[in-house]
Coordinates of C-alpha atoms in Angstrom, one line a residue:
X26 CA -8.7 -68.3 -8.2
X27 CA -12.1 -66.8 -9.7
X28 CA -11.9 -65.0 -6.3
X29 CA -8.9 -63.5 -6.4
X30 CA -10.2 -62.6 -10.2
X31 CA -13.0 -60.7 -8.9
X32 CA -10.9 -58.8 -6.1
X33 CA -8.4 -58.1 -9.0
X34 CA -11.1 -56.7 -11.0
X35 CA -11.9 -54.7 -8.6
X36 CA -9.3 -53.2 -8.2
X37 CA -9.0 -52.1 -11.5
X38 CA -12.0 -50.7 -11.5
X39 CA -11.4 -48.6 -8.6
X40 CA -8.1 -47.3 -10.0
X41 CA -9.4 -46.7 -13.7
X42 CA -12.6 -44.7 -11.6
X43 CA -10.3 -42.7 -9.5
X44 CA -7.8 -41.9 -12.6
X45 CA -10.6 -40.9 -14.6
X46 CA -12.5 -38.9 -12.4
X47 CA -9.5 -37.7 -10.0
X48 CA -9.4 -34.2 -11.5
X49 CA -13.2 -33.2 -10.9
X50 CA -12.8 -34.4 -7.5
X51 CA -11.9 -31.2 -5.9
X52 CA -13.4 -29.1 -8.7
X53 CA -15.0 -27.0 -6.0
X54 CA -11.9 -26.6 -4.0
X55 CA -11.0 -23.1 -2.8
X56 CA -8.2 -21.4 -2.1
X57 CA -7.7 -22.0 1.5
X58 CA -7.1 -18.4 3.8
X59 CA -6.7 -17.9 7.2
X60 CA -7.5 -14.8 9.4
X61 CA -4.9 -14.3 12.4
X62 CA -6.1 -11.7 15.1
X63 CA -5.2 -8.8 14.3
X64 CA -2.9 -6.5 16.5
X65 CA -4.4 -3.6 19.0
X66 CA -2.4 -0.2 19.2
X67 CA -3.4 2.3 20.8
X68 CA -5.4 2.9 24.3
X69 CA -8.9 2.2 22.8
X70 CA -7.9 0.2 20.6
X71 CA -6.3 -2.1 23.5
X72 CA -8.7 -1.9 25.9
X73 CA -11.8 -2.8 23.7
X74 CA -9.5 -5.9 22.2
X75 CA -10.4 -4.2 18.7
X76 CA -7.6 -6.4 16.8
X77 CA -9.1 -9.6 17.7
X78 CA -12.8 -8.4 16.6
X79 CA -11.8 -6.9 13.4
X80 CA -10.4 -10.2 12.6
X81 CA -13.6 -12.3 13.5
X82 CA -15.9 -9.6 11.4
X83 CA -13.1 -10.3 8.7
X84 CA -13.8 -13.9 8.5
X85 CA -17.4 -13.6 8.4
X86 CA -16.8 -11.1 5.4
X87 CA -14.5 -13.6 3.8
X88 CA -16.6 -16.6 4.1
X89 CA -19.9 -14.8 3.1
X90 CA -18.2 -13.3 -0.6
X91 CA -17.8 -17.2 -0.9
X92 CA -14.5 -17.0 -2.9
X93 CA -11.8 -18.3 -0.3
X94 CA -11.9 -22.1 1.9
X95 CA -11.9 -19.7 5.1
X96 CA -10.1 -21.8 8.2
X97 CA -12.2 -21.9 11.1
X98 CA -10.7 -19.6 13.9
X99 CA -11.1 -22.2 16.4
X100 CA -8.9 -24.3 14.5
X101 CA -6.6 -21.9 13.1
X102 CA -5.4 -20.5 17.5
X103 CA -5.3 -24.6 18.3
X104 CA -2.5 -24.9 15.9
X105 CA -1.0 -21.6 16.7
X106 CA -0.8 -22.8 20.4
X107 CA 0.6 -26.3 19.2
X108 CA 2.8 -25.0 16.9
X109 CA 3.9 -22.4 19.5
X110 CA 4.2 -19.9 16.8
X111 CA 3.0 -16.6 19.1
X112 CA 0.8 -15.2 16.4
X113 CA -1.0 -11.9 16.4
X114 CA -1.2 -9.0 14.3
X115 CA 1.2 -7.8 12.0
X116 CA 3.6 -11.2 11.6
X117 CA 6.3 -11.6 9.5
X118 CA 6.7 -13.2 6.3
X119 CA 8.7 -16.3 7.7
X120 CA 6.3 -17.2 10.5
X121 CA 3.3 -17.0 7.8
X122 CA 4.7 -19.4 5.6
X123 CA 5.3 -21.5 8.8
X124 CA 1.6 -21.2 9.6
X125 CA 0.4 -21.8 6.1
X126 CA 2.4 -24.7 5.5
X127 CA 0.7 -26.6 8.5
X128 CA -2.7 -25.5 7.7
X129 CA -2.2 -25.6 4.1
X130 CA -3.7 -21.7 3.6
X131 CA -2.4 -20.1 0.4
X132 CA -2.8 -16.9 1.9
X133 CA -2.8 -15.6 6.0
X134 CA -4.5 -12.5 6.2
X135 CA -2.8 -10.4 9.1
X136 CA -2.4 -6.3 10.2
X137 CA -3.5 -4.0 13.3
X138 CA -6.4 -1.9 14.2
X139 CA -5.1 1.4 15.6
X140 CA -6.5 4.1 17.5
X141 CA -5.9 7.6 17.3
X142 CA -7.4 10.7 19.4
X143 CA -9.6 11.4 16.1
X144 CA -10.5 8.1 15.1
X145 CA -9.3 3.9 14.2
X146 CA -7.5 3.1 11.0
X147 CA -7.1 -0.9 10.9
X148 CA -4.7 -1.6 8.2
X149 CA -4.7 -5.1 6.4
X150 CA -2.3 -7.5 4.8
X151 CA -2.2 -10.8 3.0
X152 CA 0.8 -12.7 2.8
X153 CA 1.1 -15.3 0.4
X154 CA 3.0 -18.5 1.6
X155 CA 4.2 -19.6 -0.9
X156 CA 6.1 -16.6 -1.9
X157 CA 6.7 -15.0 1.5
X158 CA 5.1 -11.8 -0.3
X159 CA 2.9 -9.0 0.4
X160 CA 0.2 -10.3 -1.9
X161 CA -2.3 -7.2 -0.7
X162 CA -2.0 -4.2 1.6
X163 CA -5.1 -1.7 2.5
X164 CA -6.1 0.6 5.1
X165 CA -9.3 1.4 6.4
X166 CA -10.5 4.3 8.7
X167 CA -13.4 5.5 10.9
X168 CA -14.2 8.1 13.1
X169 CA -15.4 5.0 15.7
X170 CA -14.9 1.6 15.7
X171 CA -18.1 1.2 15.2
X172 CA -18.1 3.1 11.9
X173 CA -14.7 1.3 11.4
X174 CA -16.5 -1.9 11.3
X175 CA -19.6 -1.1 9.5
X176 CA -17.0 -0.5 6.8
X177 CA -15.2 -4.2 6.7
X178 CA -18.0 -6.2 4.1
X179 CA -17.7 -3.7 1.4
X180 CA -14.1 -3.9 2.2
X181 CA -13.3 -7.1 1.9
X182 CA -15.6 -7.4 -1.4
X183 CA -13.1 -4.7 -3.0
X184 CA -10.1 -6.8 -1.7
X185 CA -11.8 -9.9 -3.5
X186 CA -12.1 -8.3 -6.3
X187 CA -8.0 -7.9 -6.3
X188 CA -7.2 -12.1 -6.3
X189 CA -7.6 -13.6 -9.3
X190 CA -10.4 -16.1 -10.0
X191 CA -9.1 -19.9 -10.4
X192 CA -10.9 -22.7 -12.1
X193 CA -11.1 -25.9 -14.1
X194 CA -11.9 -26.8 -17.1
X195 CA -14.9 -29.5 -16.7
X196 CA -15.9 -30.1 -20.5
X197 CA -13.9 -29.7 -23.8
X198 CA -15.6 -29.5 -27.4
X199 CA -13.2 -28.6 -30.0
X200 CA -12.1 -25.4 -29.3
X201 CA -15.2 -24.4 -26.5
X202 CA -14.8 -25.4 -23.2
X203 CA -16.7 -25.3 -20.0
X204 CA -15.4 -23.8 -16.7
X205 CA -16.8 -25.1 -13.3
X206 CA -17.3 -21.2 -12.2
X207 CA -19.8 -18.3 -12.9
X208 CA -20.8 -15.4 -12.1
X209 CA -21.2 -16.3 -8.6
X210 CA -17.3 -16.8 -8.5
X211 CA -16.6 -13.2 -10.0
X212 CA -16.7 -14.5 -13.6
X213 CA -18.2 -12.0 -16.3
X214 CA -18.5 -12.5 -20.4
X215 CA -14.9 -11.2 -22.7
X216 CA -12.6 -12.4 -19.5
X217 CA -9.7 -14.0 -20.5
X218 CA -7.7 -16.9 -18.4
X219 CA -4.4 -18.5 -19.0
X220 CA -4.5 -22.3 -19.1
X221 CA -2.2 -24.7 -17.1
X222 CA -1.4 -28.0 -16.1
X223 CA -0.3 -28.7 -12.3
X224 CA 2.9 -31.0 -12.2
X225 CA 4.5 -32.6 -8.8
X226 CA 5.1 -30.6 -5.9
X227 CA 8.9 -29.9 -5.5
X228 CA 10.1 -30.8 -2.4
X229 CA 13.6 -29.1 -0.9
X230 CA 16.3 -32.4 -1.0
X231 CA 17.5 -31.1 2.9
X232 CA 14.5 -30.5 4.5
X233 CA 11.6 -32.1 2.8
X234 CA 9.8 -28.5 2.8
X235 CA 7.5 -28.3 -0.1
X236 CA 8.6 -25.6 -2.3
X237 CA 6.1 -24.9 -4.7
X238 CA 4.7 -26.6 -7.6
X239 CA 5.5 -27.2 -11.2
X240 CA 2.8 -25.5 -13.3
X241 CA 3.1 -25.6 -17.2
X242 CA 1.6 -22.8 -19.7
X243 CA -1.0 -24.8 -22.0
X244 CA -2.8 -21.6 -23.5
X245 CA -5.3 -18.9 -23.2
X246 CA -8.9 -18.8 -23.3
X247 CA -11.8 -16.0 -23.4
X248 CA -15.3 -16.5 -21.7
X249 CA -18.5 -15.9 -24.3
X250 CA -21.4 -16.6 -22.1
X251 CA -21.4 -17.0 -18.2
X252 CA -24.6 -18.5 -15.6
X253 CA -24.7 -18.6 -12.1
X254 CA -21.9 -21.2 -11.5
X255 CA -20.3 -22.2 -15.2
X256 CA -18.9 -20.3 -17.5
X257 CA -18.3 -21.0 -21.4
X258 CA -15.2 -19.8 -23.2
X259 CA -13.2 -20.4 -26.5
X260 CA -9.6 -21.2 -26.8
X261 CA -7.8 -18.0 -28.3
X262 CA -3.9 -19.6 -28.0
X263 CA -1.9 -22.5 -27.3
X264 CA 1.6 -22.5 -26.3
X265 CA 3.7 -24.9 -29.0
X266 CA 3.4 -28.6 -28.6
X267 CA 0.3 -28.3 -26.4
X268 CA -3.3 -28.8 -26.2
X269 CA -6.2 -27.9 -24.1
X270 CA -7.5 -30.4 -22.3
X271 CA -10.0 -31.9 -19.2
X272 CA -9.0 -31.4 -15.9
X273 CA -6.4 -28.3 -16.9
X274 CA -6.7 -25.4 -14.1
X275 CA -7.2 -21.8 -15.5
X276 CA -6.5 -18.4 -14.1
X277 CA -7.9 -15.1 -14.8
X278 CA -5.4 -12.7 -16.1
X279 CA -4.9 -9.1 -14.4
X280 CA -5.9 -6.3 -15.7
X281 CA -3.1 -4.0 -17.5
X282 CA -1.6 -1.1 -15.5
X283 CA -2.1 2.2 -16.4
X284 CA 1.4 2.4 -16.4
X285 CA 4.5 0.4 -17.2
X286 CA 7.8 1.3 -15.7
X287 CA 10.8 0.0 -15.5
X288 CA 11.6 -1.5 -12.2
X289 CA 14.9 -2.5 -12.5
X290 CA 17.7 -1.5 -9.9
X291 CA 19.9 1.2 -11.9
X292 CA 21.2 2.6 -8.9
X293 CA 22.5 1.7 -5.3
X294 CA 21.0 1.6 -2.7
X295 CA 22.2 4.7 0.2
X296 CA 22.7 2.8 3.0
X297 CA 20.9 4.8 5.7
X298 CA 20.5 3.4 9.6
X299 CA 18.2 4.9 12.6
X300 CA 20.3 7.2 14.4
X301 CA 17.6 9.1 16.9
X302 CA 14.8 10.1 18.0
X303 CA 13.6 13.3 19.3
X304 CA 10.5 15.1 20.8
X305 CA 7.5 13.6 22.4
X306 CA 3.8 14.6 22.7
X307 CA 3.1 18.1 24.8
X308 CA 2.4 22.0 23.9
X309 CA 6.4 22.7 25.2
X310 CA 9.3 23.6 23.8
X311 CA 10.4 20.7 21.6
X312 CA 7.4 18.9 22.2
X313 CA 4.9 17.8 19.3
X314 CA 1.3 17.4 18.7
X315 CA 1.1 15.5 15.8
X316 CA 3.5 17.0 13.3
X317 CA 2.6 16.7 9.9
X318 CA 5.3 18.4 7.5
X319 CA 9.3 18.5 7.6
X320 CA 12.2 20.1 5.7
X321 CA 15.9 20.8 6.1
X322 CA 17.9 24.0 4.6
X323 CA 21.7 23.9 3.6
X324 CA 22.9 24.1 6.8
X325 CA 21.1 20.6 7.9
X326 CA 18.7 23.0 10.0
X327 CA 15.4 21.1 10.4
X328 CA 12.2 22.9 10.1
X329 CA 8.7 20.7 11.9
X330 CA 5.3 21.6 11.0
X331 CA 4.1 21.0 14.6
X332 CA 0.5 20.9 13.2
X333 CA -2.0 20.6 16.0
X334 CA 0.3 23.0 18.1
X335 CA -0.2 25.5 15.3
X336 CA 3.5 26.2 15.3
X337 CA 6.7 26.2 13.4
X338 CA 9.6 24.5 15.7
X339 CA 13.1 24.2 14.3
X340 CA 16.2 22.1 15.0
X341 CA 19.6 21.4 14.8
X342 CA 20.7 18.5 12.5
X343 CA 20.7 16.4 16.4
X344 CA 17.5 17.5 17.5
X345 CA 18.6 20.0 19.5
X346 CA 15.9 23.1 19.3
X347 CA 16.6 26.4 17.5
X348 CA 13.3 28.1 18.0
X349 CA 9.4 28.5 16.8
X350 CA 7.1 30.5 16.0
X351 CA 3.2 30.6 15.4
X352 CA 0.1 30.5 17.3
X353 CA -3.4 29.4 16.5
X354 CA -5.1 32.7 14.6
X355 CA -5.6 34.6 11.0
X356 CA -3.7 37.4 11.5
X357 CA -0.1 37.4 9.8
X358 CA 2.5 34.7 11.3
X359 CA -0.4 32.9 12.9
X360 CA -1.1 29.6 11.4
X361 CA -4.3 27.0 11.7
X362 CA -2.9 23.4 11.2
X363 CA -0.4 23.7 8.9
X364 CA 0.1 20.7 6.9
X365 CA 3.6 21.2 5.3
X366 CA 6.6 23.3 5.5
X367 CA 9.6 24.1 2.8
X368 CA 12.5 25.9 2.9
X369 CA 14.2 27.3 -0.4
X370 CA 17.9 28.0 -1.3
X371 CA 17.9 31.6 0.3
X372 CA 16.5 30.1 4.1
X373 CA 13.4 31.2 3.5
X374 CA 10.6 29.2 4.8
X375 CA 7.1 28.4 3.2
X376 CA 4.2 26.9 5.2
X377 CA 1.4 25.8 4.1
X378 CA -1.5 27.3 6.2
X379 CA -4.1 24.5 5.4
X380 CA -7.0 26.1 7.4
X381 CA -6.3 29.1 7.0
X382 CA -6.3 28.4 3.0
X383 CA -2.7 30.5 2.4
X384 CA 1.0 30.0 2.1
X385 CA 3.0 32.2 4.2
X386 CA 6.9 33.4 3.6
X387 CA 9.1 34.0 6.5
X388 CA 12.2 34.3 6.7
X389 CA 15.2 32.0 8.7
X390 CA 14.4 33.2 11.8
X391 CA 10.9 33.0 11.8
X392 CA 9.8 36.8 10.4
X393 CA 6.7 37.5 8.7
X394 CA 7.7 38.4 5.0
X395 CA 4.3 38.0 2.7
X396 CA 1.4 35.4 2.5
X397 CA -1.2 34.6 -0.5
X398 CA -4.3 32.4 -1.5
X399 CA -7.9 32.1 -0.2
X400 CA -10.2 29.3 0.1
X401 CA -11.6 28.6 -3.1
X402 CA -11.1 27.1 -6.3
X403 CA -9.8 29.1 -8.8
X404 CA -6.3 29.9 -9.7
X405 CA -4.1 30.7 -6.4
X406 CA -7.2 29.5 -4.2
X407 CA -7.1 26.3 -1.9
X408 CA -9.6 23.9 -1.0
X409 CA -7.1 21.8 0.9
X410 CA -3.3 22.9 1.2
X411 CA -1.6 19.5 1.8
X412 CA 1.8 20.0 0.5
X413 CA 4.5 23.0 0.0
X414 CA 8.0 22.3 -2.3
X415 CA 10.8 25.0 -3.4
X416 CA 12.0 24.2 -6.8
X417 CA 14.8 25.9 -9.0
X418 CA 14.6 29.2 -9.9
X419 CA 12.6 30.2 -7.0
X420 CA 9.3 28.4 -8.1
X421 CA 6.9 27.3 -4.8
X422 CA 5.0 24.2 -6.0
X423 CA 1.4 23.4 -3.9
X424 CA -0.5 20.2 -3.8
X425 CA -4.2 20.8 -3.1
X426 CA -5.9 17.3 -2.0
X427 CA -9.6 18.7 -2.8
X428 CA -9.0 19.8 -6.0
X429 CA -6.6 16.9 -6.9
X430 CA -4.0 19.5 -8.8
X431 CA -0.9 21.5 -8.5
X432 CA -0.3 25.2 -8.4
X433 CA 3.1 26.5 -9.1
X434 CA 3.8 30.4 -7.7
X435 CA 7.1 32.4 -7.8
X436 CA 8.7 33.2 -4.6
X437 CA 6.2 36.5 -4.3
X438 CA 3.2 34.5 -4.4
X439 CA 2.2 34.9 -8.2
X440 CA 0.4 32.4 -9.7
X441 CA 2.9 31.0 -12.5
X442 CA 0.5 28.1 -13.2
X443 CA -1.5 24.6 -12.7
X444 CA -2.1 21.4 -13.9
X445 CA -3.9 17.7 -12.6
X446 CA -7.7 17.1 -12.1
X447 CA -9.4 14.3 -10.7
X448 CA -8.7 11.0 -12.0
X449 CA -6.8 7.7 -12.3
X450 CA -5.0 8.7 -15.7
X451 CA -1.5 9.7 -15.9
X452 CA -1.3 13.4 -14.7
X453 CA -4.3 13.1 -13.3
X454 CA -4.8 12.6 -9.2
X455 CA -6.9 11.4 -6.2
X456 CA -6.2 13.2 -3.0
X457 CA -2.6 14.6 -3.8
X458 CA -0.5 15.1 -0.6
X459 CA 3.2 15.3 -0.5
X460 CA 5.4 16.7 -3.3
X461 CA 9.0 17.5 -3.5
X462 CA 11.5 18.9 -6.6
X463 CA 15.2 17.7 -7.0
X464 CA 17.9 19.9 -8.2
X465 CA 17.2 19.5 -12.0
X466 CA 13.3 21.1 -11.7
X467 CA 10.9 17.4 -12.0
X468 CA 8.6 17.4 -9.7
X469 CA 7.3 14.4 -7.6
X470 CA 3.9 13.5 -6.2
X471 CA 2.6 11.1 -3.6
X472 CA -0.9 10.4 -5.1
X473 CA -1.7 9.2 -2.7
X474 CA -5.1 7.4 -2.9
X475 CA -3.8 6.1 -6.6
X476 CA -1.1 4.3 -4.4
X477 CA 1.7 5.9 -6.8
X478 CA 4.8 8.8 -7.3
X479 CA 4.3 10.9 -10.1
X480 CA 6.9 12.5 -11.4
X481 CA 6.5 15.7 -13.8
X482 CA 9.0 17.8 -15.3
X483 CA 9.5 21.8 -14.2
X484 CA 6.5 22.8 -16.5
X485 CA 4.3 19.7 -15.4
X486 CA 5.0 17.3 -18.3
X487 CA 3.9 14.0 -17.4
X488 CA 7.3 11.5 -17.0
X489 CA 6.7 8.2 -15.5
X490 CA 4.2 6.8 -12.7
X491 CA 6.0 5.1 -10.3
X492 CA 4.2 2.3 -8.3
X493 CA 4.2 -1.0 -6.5
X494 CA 2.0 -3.8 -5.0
X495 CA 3.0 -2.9 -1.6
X496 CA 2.0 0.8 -1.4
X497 CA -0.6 1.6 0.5
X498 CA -1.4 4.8 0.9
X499 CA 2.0 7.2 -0.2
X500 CA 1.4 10.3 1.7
X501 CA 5.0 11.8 1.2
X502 CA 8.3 11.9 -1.2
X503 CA 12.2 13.3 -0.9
X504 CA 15.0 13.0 -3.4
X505 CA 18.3 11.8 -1.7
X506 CA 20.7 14.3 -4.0
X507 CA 23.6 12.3 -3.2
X508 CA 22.2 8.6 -5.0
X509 CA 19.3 10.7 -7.3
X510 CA 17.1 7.6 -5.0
X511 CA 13.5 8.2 -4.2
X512 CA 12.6 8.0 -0.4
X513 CA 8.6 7.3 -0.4
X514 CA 6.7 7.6 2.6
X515 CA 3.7 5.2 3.3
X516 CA 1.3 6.5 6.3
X517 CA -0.5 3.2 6.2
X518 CA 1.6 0.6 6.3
X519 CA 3.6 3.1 9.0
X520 CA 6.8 2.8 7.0
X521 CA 9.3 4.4 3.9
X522 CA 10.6 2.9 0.8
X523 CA 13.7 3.1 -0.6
X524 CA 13.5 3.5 -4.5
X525 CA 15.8 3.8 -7.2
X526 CA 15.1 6.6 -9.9
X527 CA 12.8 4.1 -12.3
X528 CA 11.2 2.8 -9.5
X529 CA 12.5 -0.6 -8.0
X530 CA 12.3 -0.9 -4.0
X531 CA 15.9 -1.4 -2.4
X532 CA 14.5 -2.0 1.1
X533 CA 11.9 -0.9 3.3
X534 CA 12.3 1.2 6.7
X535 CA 9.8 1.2 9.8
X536 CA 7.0 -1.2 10.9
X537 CA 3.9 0.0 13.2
X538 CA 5.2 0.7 17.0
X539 CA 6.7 3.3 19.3
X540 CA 10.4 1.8 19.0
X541 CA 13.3 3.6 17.2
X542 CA 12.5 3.3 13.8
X543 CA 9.0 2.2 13.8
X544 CA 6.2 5.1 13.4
X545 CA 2.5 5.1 14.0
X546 CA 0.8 7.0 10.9
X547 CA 3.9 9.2 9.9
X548 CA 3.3 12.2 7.9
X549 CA 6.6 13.7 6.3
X550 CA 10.0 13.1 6.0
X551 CA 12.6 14.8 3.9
X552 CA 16.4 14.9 3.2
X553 CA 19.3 16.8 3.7
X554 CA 22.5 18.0 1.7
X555 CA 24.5 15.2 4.2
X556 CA 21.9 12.0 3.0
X557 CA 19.9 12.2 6.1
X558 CA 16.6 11.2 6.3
X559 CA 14.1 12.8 8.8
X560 CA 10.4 11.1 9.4
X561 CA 7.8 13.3 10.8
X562 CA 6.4 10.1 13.0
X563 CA 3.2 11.8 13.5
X564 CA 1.2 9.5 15.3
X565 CA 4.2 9.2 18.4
X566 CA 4.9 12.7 17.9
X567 CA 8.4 12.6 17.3
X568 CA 11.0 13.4 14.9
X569 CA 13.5 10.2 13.6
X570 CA 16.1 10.9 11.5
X571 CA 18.4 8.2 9.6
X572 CA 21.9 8.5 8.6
X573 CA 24.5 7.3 6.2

């Protein structure tokens, strides 16, 4: 009996220990990611297995900023191959959560490393598993892989630097508390947190699937002095009928955006489908070398900037080809990689000459009619000429990517005005490239290294900044004048967006690969009278166009 009293005892003791101290337990636990080889496109690119050695340099990165529970890739392919889930590269968001739910990762880190004849890009995302959602989505460029590469620490200490920083609450003294991370974790003094309190996992009553986790709202909290692994803060709010306590998990919060918009769906969405494809890569009629800009007149007529063939090349609303013009040179008509291309109400088509530093006018057959601008910096000069929009009343609107601004001209090539400078503000811009107007004079802008659309009025009144987690890099925009929708282009994530006017995403169009409807680093796309949609895919050089 006085056996059985000691075993009892015991056993108390153990279970009074483990409640007690059960929430310090995994007070250095992380949040568990995993690293999947990343897809290889291109010829280099595939030969040199690039994908798979972007993701091991990845890992390395990951586990030396010391912020994530990295899964060891050795581990991470055995369960693949058990699992038989065929990972590599750019997965979807159903096989992630798969994958994270047997290795318990909150986050798979996936994406492709792609070679081009001037250089790599490698373009990363993080999927949450939980969610199913693009948590994170980057690109990354060099002129080797080998420069590519170089690049990937400082990388992945920016994309860090995006998660927010999670943490526990080890010691509680009237209103200060103590947080088991510091400035090694990313903490710094005046950053705020929101306390919480994990409840039981919910569990799907079918499948047994574990669904998430209840987490309750305690309060907030601000840090006041921060060492090398704790942190001090004081407790600013608590929610009604709750307390700060031991063992409650904090969170920082995320910084404000520069802009908040309204991203409900006002609208509906178009409806658009592939259709076809046309044009592949050559110097012949109908062939492409990496187009950058497209537009369409009344008619549905198609107009390509055929960039690196230093050309103009139009089509019928099919694909079927009209004509060209241009040739490499200075002299009037001849063009040096022209960027983008525009048409206004009369059939007139602007190009914009981007090493040549001009616009030229020519009318709908392809005739010389004026040109204007020189490299420079001053008022209707170009340092980079990277988009070309017609507007009401005859206005030509230019996007210049070096001098992060806008120049409006009248159809004759005076300079009506200018606004933007470099800068992350509203109105302001880094590396501007495509811009359209829509019927009623605003004016939109793919800012493109802000991940955003700006949208202007006629005389360049900032309206609203339109942007989203999962833009990458915008590099174009078109107004669909049937719906009043935004179609944004993203030449990293090799894909468009449908928007609605205030900004909320309908649906997404595209995916990396040479299929129908997937593009490799498209440039332009633009939109007819009819609702078509056509996609300079620049990187197959080919045209795609989408219909109602």
């Amino acid at each position: 009996m006085q056996r059985m009293n000691k075993k009892l005892w015991c056993l108390v003791v153990i279970m009074v220990f483990s409640t007690i101290c059960a929430p310090y337990l995994n007070a250095d636990a992380k949040t568990k990611i995993a690293i999947v080889d990343l897809d290889s496109q291109g010829d280099k690119a595939k030969s040199q297995e690039s994908g798979k050695m972007a993701a091991q340099l990845l890992t390395a990165a990951f586990v030396q900023e010391g912020r994530f529970d990295v899964v060891e890739r050795q581990a991470l392919q055995k369960v693949i191959e058990e699992q038989q889930l065929g990972v590599s590269g750019l997965i979807d968001a159903n096989t992630a959560v798969q994958l994270g739910r047997v290795i318990g990762a909150t986050f798979i880190v996936t994406g492709a490393v792609i070679s081009y004849p001037q250089g790599m890009d490698m373009v990363v995302k993080i999927l949450e598993t939980e969610s199913a959602t693009i948590k994170f989505a980057d690109r990354l460029s060099g002129g080797t892989s080998a420069a590519l590469f170089k690049k990937i620490p400082s990388f992945v200490a920016e994309i860090v630097k995006q998660f927010p920083i999670e943490g526990l609450i080890i010691q509680l003294r009237g209103k200060k508390v103590t947080l088991d991370i510091g400035e090694k974790a990313g903490v710094s003094k005046g950053m705020q947190f929101k306390v919480y309190e994990e409840g039981p996992f919910i569990k799907h009553p079918v499948t047994g699937d574990i669904l998430g986790r209840e987490k309750t709202q305690i309060g907030f909290i601000t840090v006041t002095e921060v060492q090398e692994k704790l942190s001090f803060a004081k407790v600013t709010k608590e929610e009604p009928k709750q307390k700060v306590a031991l063992s409650h998990r904090v969170v920082s919060l995320k910084k404000a955006p520069m802009k908040t918009v309204d991203y409900s769906v006002s609208a509906a969405s178009s409806g658009i489908r592939f259709e076809r494809t046309w044009g592949r890569k050559g110097t012949g009629t109908g062939d492409f070398y990496l187009p950058y800009g497209i537009a369409a007149d009344a008619a549905g007529i198609v107009y390509v900037a055929d960039t690196y063939n230093n050309r103009i090349q139009m089509f019928d609303v099919n694909g079927t080809y009209v004509r060209s013009w241009g040739q490499k040179g200075t002299g009037q008509g001849d063009l040096i990689v022209p960027y983008d291309v525009a048409v206004d109400g009369q059939g007139n088509v602007y190009v914009a000459d981007t090493y040549n530093f001009r616009v030229q006018k020519f009318d709908s057959t392809g005739k010389f009619i004026l040109q204007w601008g020189r490299k420079g910096k001053g008022n209707g000069e170009f340092a980079f000429l990277s988009g070309i929009a017609t507007g009401p009343e005859g206005r030509v609107y230019t996007t210049d990517a070096k001098m992060h601004r806008i120049q409006v001209f009248d159809n004759e090539g005076q300079y009506l005005q200018t606004w933007g400078r470099p800068g992350k503000d509203n109105g302001s811009f880094v590396v501007p490239m495509g811009i359209t107007v829509d019927d009623q004079g605003n004016v939109y802008v793919a800012d493109s290294k802000m991940r955003r659309v700006q949208k202007f009025d006629s005389s360049g009144r900032f309206l609203i900044a339109i942007t989203d987690s999962r833009f990458v890099y915008p590099i174009d925009v078109a107004v669909d004048k049937n719906s009043g929708n935004l179609f944004v282009l993203d030449g990293a994530s090799h894909n468009f967006w449908e928007v609605s006017p205030t900004g909320g995403i309908f649906r997404s169009f595209g995916g990396a690969g040479s299929n129908n409807a997937q593009f490799i680093k498209p440039y332009g796309l633009c939109t007819d009278a009819a609702g078509n949609v056509f996609v300079a895919d620049s990187g197959n050089s080919r045209i795609q166009k989408f219909g109602p």
